[in-house]
PDB file of C-alpha atoms in Angstrom:
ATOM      1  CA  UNK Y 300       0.000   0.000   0.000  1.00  0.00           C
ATOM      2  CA  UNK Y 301       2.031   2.913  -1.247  1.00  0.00           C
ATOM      3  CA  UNK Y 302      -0.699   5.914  -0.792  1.00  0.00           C
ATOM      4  CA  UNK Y 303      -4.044   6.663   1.070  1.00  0.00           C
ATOM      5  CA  UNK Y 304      -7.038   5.071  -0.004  1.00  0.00           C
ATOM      6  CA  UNK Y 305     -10.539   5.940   0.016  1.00  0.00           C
ATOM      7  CA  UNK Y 306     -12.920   3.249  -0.191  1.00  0.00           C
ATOM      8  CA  UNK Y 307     -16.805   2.663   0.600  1.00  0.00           C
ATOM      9  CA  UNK Y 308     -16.227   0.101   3.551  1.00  0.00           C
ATOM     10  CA  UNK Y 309     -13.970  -0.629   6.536  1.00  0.00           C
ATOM     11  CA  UNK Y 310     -13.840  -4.322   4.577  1.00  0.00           C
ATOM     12  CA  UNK Y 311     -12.554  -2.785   1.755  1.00  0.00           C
ATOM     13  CA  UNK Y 312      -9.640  -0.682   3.484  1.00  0.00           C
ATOM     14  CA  UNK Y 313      -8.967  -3.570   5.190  1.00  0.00           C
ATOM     15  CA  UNK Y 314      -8.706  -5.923   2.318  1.00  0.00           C
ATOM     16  CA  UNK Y 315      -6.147  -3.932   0.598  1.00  0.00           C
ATOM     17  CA  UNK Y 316      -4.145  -3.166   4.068  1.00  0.00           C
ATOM     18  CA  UNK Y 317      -3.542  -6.477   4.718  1.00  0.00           C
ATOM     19  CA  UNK Y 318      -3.368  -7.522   0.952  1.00  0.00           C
ATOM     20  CA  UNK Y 319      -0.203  -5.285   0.721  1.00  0.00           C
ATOM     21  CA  UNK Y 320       1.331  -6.991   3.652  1.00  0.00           C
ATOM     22  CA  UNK Y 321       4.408  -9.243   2.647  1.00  0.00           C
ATOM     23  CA  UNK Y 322       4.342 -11.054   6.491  1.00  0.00           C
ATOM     24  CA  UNK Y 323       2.417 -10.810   9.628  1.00  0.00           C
ATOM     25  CA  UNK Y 324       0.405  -7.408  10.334  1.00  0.00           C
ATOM     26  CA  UNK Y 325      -1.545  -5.829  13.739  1.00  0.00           C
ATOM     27  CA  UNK Y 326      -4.605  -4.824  14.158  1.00  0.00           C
ATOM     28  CA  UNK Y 327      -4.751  -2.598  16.802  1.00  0.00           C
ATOM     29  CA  UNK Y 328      -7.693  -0.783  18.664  1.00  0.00           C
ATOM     30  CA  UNK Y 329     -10.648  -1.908  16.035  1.00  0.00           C
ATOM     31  CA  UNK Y 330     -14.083  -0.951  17.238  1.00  0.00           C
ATOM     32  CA  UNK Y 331     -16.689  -3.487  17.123  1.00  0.00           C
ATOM     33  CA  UNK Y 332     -17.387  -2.804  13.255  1.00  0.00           C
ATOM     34  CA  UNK Y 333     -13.480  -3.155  12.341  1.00  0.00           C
ATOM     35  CA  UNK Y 334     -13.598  -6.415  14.266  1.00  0.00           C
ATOM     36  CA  UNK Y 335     -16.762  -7.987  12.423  1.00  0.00           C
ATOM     37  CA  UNK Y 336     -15.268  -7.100   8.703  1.00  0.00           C
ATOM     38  CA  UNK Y 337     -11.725  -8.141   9.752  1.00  0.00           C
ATOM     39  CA  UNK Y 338     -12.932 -11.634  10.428  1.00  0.00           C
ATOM     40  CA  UNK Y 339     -15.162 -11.618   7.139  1.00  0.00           C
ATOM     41  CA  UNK Y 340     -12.299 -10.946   5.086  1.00  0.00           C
ATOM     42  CA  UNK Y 341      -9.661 -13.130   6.231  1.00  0.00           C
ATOM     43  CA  UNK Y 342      -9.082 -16.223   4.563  1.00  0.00           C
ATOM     44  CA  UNK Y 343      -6.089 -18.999   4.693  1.00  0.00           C
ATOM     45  CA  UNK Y 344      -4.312 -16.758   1.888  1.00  0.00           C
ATOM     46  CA  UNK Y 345      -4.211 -13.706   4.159  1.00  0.00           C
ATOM     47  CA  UNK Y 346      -1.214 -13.522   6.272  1.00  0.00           C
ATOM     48  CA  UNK Y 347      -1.185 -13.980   9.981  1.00  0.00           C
ATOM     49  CA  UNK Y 348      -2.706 -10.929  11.950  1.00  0.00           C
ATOM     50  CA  UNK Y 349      -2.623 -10.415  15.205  1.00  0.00           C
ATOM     51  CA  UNK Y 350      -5.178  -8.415  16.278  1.00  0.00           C
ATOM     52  CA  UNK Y 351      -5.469  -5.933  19.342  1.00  0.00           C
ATOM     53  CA  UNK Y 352      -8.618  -5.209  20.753  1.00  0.00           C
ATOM     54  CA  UNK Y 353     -10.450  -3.921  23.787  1.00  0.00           C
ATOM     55  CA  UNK Y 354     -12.467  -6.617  25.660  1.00  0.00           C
ATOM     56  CA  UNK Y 355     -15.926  -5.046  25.595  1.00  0.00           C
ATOM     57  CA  UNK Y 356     -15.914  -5.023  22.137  1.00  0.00           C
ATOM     58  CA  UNK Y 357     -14.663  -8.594  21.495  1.00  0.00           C
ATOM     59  CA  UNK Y 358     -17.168  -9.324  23.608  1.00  0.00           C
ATOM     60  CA  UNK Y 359     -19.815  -7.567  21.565  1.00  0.00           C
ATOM     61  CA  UNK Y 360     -18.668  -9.452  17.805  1.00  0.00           C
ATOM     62  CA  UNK Y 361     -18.263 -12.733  20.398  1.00  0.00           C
ATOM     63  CA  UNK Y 362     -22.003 -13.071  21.330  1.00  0.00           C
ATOM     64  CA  UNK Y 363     -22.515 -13.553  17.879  1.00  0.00           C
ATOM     65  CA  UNK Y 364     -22.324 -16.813  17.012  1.00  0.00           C
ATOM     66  CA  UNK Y 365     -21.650 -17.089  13.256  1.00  0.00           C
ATOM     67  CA  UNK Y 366     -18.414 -14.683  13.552  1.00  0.00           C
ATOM     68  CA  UNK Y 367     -17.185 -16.238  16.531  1.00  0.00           C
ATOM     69  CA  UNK Y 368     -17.113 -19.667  14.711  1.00  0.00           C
ATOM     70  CA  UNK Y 369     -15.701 -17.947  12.122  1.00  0.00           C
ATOM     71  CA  UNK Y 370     -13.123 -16.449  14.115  1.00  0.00           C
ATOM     72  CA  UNK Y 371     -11.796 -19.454  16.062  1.00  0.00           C
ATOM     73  CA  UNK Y 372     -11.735 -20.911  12.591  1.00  0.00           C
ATOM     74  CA  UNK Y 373      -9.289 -18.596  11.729  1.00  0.00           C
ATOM     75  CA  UNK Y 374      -7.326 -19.321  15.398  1.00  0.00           C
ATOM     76  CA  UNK Y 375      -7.323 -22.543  14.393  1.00  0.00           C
ATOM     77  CA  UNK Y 376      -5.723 -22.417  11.217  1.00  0.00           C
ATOM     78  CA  UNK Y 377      -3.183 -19.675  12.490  1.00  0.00           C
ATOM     79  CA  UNK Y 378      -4.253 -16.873  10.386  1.00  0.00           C
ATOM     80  CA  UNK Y 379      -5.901 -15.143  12.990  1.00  0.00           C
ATOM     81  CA  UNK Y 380      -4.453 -14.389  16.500  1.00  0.00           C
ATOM     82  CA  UNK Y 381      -6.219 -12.242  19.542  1.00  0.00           C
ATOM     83  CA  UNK Y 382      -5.388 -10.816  22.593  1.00  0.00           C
ATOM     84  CA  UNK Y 383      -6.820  -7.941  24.453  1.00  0.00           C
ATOM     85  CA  UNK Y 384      -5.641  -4.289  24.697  1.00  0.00           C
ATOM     86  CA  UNK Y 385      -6.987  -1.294  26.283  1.00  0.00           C
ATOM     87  CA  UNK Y 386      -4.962   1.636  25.226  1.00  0.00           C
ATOM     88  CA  UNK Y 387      -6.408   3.988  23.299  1.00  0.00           C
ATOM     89  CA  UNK Y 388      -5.310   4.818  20.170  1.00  0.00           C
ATOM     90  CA  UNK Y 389      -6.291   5.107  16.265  1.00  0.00           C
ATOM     91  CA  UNK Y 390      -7.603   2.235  14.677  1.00  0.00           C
ATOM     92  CA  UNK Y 391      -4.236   1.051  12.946  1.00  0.00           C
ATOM     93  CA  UNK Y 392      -3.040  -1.538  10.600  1.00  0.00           C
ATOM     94  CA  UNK Y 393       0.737  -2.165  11.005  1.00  0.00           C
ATOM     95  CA  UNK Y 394       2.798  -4.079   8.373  1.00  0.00           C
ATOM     96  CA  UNK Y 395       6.517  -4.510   8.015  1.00  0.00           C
ATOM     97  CA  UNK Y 396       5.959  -1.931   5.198  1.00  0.00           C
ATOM     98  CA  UNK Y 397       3.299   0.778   5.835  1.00  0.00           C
ATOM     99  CA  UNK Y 398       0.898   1.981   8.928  1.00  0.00           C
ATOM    100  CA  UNK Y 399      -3.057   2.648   7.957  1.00  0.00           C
ATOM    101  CA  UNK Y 400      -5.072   4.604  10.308  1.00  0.00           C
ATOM    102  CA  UNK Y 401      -8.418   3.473   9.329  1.00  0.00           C
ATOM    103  CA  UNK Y 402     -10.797   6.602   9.506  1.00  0.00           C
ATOM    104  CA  UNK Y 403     -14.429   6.212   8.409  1.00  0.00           C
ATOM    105  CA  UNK Y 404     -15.866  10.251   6.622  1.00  0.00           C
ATOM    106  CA  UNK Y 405     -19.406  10.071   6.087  1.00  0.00           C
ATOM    107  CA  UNK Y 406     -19.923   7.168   3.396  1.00  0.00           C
ATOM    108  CA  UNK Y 407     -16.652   6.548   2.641  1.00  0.00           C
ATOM    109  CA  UNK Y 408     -13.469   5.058   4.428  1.00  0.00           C
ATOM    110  CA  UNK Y 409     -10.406   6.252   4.325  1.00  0.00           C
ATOM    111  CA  UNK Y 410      -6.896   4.355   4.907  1.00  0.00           C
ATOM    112  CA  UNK Y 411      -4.258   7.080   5.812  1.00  0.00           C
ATOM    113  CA  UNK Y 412      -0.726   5.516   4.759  1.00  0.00           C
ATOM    114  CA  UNK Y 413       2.291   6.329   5.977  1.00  0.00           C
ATOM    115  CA  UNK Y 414       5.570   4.417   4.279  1.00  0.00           C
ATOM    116  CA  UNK Y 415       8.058   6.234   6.242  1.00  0.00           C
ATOM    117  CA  UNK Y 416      10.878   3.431   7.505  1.00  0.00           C
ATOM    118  CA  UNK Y 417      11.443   4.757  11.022  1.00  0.00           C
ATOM    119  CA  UNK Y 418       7.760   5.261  11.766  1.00  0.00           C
ATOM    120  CA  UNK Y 419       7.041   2.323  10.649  1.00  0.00           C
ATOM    121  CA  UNK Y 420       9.756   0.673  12.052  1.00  0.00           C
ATOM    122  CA  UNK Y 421       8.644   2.403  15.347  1.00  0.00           C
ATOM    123  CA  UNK Y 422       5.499   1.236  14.799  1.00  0.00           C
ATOM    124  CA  UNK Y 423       6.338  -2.593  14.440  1.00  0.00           C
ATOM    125  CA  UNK Y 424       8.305  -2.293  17.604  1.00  0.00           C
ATOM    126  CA  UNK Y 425       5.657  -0.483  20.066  1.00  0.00           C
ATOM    127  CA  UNK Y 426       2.801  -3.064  18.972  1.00  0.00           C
ATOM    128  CA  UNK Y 427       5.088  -6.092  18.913  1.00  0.00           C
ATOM    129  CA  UNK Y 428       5.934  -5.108  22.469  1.00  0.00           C
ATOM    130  CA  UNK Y 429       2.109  -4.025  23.449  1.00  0.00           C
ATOM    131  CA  UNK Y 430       1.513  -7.979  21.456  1.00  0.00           C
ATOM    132  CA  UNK Y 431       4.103  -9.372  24.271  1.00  0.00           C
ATOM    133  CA  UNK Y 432       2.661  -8.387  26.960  1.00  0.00           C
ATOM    134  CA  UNK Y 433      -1.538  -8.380  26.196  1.00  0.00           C
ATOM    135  CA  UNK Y 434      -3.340 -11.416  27.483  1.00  0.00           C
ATOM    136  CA  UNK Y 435      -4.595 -13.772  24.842  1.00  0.00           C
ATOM    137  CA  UNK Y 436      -8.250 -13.515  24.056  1.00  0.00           C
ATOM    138  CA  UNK Y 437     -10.210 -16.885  24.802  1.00  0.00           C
ATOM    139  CA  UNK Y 438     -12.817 -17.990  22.338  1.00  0.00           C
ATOM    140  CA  UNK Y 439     -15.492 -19.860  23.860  1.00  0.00           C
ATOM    141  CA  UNK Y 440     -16.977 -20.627  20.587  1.00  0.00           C
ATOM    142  CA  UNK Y 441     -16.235 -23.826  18.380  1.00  0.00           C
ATOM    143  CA  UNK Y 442     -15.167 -23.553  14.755  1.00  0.00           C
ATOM    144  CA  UNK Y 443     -17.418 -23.519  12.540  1.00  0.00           C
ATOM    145  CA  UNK Y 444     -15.544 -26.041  10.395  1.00  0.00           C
ATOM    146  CA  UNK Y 445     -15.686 -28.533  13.490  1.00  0.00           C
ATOM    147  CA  UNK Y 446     -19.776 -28.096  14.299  1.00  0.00           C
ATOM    148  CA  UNK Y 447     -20.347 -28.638  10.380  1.00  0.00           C
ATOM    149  CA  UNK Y 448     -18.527 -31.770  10.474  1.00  0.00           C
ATOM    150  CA  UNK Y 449     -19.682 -33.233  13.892  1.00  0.00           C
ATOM    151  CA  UNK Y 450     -23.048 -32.201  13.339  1.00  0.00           C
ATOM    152  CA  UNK Y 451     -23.012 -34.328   9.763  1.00  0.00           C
ATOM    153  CA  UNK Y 452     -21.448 -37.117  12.085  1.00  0.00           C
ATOM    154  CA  UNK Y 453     -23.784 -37.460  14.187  1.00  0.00           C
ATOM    155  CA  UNK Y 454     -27.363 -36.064  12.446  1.00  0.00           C
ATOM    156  CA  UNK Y 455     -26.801 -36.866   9.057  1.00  0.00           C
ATOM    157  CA  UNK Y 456     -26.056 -34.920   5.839  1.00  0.00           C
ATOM    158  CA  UNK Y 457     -29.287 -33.703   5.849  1.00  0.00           C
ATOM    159  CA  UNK Y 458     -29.659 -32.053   8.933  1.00  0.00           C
ATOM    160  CA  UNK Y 459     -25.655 -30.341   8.570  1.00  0.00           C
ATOM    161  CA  UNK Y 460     -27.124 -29.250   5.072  1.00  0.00           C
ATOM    162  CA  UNK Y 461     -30.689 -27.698   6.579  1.00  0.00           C
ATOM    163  CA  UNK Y 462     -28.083 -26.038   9.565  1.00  0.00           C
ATOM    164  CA  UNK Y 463     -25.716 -24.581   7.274  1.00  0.00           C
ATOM    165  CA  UNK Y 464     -28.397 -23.175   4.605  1.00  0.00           C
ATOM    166  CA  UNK Y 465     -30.193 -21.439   7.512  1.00  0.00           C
ATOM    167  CA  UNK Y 466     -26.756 -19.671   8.815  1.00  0.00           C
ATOM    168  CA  UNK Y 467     -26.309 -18.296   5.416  1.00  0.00           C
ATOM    169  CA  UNK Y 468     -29.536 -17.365   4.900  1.00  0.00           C
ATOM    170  CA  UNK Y 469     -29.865 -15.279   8.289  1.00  0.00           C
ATOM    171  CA  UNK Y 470     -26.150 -14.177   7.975  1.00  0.00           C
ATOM    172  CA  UNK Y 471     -27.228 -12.590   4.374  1.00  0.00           C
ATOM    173  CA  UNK Y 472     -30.554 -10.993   6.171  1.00  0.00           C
ATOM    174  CA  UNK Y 473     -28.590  -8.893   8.328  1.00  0.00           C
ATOM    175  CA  UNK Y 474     -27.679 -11.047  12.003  1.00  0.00           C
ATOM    176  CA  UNK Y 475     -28.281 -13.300  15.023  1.00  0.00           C
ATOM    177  CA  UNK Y 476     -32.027 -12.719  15.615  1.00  0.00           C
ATOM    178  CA  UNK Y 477     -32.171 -16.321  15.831  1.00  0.00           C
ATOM    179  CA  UNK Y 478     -29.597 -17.910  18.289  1.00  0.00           C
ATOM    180  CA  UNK Y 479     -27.123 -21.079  17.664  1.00  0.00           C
ATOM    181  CA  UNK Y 480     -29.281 -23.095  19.825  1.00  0.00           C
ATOM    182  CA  UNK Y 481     -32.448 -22.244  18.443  1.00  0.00           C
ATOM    183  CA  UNK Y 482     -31.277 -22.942  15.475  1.00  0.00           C
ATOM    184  CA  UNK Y 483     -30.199 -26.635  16.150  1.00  0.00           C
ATOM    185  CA  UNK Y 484     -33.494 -27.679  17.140  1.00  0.00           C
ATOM    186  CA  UNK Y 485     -35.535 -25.998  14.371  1.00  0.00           C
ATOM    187  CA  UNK Y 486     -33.410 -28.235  11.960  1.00  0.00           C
ATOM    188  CA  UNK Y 487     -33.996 -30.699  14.460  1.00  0.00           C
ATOM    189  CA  UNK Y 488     -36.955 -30.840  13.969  1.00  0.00           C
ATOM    190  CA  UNK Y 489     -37.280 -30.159  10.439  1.00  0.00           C
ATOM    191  CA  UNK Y 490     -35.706 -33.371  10.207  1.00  0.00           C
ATOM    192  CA  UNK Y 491     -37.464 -35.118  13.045  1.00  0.00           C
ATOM    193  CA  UNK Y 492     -34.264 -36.018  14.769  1.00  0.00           C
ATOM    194  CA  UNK Y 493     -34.378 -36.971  18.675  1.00  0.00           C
ATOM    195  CA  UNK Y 494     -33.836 -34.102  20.788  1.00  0.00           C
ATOM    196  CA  UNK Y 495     -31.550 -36.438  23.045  1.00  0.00           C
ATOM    197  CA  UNK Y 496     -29.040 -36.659  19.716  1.00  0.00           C
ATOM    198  CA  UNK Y 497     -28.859 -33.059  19.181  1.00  0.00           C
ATOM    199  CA  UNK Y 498     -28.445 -31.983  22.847  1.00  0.00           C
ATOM    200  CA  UNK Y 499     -25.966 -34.369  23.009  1.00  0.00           C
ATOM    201  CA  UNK Y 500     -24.435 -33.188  19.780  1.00  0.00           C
ATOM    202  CA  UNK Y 501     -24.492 -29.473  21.045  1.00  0.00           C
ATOM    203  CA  UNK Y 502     -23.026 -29.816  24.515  1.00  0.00           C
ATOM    204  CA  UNK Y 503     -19.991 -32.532  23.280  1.00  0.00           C
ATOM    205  CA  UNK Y 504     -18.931 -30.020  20.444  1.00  0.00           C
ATOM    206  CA  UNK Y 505     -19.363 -26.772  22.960  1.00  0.00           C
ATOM    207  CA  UNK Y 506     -22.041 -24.699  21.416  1.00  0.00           C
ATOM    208  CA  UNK Y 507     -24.364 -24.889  24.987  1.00  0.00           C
ATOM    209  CA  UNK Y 508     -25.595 -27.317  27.567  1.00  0.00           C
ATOM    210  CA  UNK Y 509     -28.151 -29.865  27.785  1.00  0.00           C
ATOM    211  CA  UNK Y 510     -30.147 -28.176  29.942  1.00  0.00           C
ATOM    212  CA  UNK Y 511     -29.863 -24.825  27.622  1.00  0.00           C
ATOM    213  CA  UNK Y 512     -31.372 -26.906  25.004  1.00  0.00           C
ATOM    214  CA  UNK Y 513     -34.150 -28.585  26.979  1.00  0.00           C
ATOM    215  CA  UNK Y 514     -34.866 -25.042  28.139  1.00  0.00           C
ATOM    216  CA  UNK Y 515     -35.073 -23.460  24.490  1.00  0.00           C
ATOM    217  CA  UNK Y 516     -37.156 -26.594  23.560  1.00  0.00           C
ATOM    218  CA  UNK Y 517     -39.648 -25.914  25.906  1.00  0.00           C
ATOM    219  CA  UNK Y 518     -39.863 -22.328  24.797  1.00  0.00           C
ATOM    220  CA  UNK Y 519     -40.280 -23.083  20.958  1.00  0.00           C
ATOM    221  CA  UNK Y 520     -42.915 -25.700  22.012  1.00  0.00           C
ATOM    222  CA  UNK Y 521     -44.597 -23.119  23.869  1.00  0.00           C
ATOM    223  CA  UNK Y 522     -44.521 -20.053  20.753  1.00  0.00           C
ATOM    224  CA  UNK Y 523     -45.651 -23.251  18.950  1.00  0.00           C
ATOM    225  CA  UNK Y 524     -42.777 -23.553  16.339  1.00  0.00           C
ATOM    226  CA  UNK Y 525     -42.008 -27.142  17.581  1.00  0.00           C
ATOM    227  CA  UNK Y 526     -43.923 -30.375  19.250  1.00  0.00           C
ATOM    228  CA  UNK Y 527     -42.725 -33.917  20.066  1.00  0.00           C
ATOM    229  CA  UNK Y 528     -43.645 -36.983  20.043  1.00  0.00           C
ATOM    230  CA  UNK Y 529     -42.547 -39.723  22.671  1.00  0.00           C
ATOM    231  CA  UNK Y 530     -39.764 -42.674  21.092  1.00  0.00           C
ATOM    232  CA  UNK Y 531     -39.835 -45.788  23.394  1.00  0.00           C
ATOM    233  CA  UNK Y 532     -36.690 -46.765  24.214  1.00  0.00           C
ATOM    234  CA  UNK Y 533     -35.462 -50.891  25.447  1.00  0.00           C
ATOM    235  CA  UNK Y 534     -34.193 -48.913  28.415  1.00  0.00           C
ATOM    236  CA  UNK Y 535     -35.135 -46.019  30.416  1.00  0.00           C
ATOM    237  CA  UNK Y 536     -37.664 -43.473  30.005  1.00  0.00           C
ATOM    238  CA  UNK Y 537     -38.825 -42.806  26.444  1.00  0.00           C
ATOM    239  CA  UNK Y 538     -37.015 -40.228  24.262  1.00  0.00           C
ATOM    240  CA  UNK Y 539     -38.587 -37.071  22.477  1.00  0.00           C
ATOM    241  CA  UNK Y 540     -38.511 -36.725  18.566  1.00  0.00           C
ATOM    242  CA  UNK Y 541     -39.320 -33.291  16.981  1.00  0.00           C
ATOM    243  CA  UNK Y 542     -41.400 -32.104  15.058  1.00  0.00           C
ATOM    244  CA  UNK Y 543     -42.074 -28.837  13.691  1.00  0.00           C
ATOM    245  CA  UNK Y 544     -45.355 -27.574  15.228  1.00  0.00           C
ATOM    246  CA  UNK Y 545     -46.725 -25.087  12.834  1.00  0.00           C
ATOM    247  CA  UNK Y 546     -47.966 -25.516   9.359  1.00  0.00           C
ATOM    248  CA  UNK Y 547     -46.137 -22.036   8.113  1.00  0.00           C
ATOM    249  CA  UNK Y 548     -42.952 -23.658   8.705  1.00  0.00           C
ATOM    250  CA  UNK Y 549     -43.356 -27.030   6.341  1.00  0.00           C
ATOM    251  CA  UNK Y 550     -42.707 -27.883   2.756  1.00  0.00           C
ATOM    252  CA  UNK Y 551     -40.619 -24.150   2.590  1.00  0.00           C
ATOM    253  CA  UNK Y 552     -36.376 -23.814   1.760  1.00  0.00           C
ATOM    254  CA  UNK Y 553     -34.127 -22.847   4.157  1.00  0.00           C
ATOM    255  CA  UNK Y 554     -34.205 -19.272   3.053  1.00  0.00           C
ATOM    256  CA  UNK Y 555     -37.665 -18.936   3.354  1.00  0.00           C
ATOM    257  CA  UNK Y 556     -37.615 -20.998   6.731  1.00  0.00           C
ATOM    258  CA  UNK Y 557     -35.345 -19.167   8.305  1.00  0.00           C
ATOM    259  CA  UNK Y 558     -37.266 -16.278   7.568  1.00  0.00           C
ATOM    260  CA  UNK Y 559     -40.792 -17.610   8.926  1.00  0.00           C
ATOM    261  CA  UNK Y 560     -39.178 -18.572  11.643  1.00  0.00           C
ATOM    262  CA  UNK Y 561     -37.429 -15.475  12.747  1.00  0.00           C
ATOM    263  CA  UNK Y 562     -40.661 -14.027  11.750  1.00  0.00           C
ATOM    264  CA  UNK Y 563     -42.742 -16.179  14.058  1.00  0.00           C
ATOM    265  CA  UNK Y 564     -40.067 -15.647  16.896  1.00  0.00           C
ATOM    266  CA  UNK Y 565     -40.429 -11.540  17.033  1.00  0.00           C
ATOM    267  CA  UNK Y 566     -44.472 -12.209  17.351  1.00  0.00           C
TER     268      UNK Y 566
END
């Protein structure tokens, strides 16, 4: 990155910030907004960025549970690296070549460049130091990668299919209005699976508890979105298979479920 930039987005100031990095970059001081389109845009051919942010709003892109995922994908693979920092400052990207400060000017963003070697140099140094001693930020979120795959393990192709369509297809409507959990059991029940195997499923791989599930089961039963049906088992008291509960819900895609159901769940 050789000049300033103006762009529409933070994504795109971003994008070409870290595209123009030859090695590992920081991220330092994002706000919540910097934080959500950082994660969106990095991808196993960005370079390694470690990112410096303040708790609270870690916390705030955190609680959402399709960036999370996202993000501890990226831990995972070791493109993406977090720890916290309070100090305030601009919001910066720092490369072994340039420093952004990423400054948002009505509806455009603007990446203000500086390729000067001892600032930058400076720069590297400070942050690297700041990197040393910041506590690392602990995800409590699986990857995504790993609930696709366990979920397909242990509910079927279908049901992995019918969780991942419904993701996209509130991701693309604009956010969480529909929780993780929430979402497991509608698919659940789409698919009429037991609610023992996806409680199970969702506690062993870390999204929530059992009980968290039992508890948002009884809720969706009660808005009518879902019923069950008892399962006699050889052993033990009978299980509960799902069902969707309202006739609005059946026979639709997952776009158009996901949206009757979010629907359904603001009424």
């Amino acid at each position: 990155m050789k000049s300033n930039v103006m762009e529409p987005t933070v994504a795109d100031v971003l994008r070409e910030a870290l595209a123009a990095a030859d090695d590992g970059s920081f991220v330092v001081a994002p706000d919540v907004e910097t934080v959500k389109r950082l994660i969106q845009i990095v991808d196993n051919a960005s370079p390694s960025v470690h990112l410096l942010a303040e708790p609270a709003a870690l916390k705030a892109v955190m609680d959402e549970f399709l960036l999370a995922s996202r993000a501890a994908d990226h831990v995972e693979a070791g493109i993406l690296d977090i720890r916290s920092y309070e100090e305030v400052t601009n919001v910066l990207v720092v490369t072994d070549e340039a420093v952004v400060a990423v400054v948002r000017a009505d509806e455009h963003v603007a990446g203000l460049t500086t390729n000067d070697g001892a600032f930058v140099e400076s720069a590297n140094a400070r942050f690297a130091e700041a990197w040393r001693n910041a506590a690392p930020y602990a995800l409590k979120t699986p990857p995504l990668s790993t609930v696709r795959e366990t979920l397909e393990t242990e509910l079927g192709a279908r049901t992995a299919e019918d969780f991942d369509a419904m993701l996209a297809a509130l991701d693309a409507d604009g956010g969480a209005a529909i929780d993780e959990v929430t979402v497991s059991l509608l698919v659940a029940a789409r698919n009429e699976a037991l609610l023992y195997d996806i409680s199970k499923w969702g506690e062993d791989v870390g999204i929530a508890s059992k009980a968290t599930f039992s508890r948002t089961k009884t809720r969706l039963e009660e808005q009518g979105l879902i019923e069950t049906e008892k399962v006699p088992i050889d052993v033990g008291r009978p299980r509960l298979r799902l069902k969707l509960g309202d006739e609005r819900l059946r026979n639709l895609d997952a776009e158009e479920f996901a949206r009757v159901a979010r629907s359904m769940l603001a009424t």
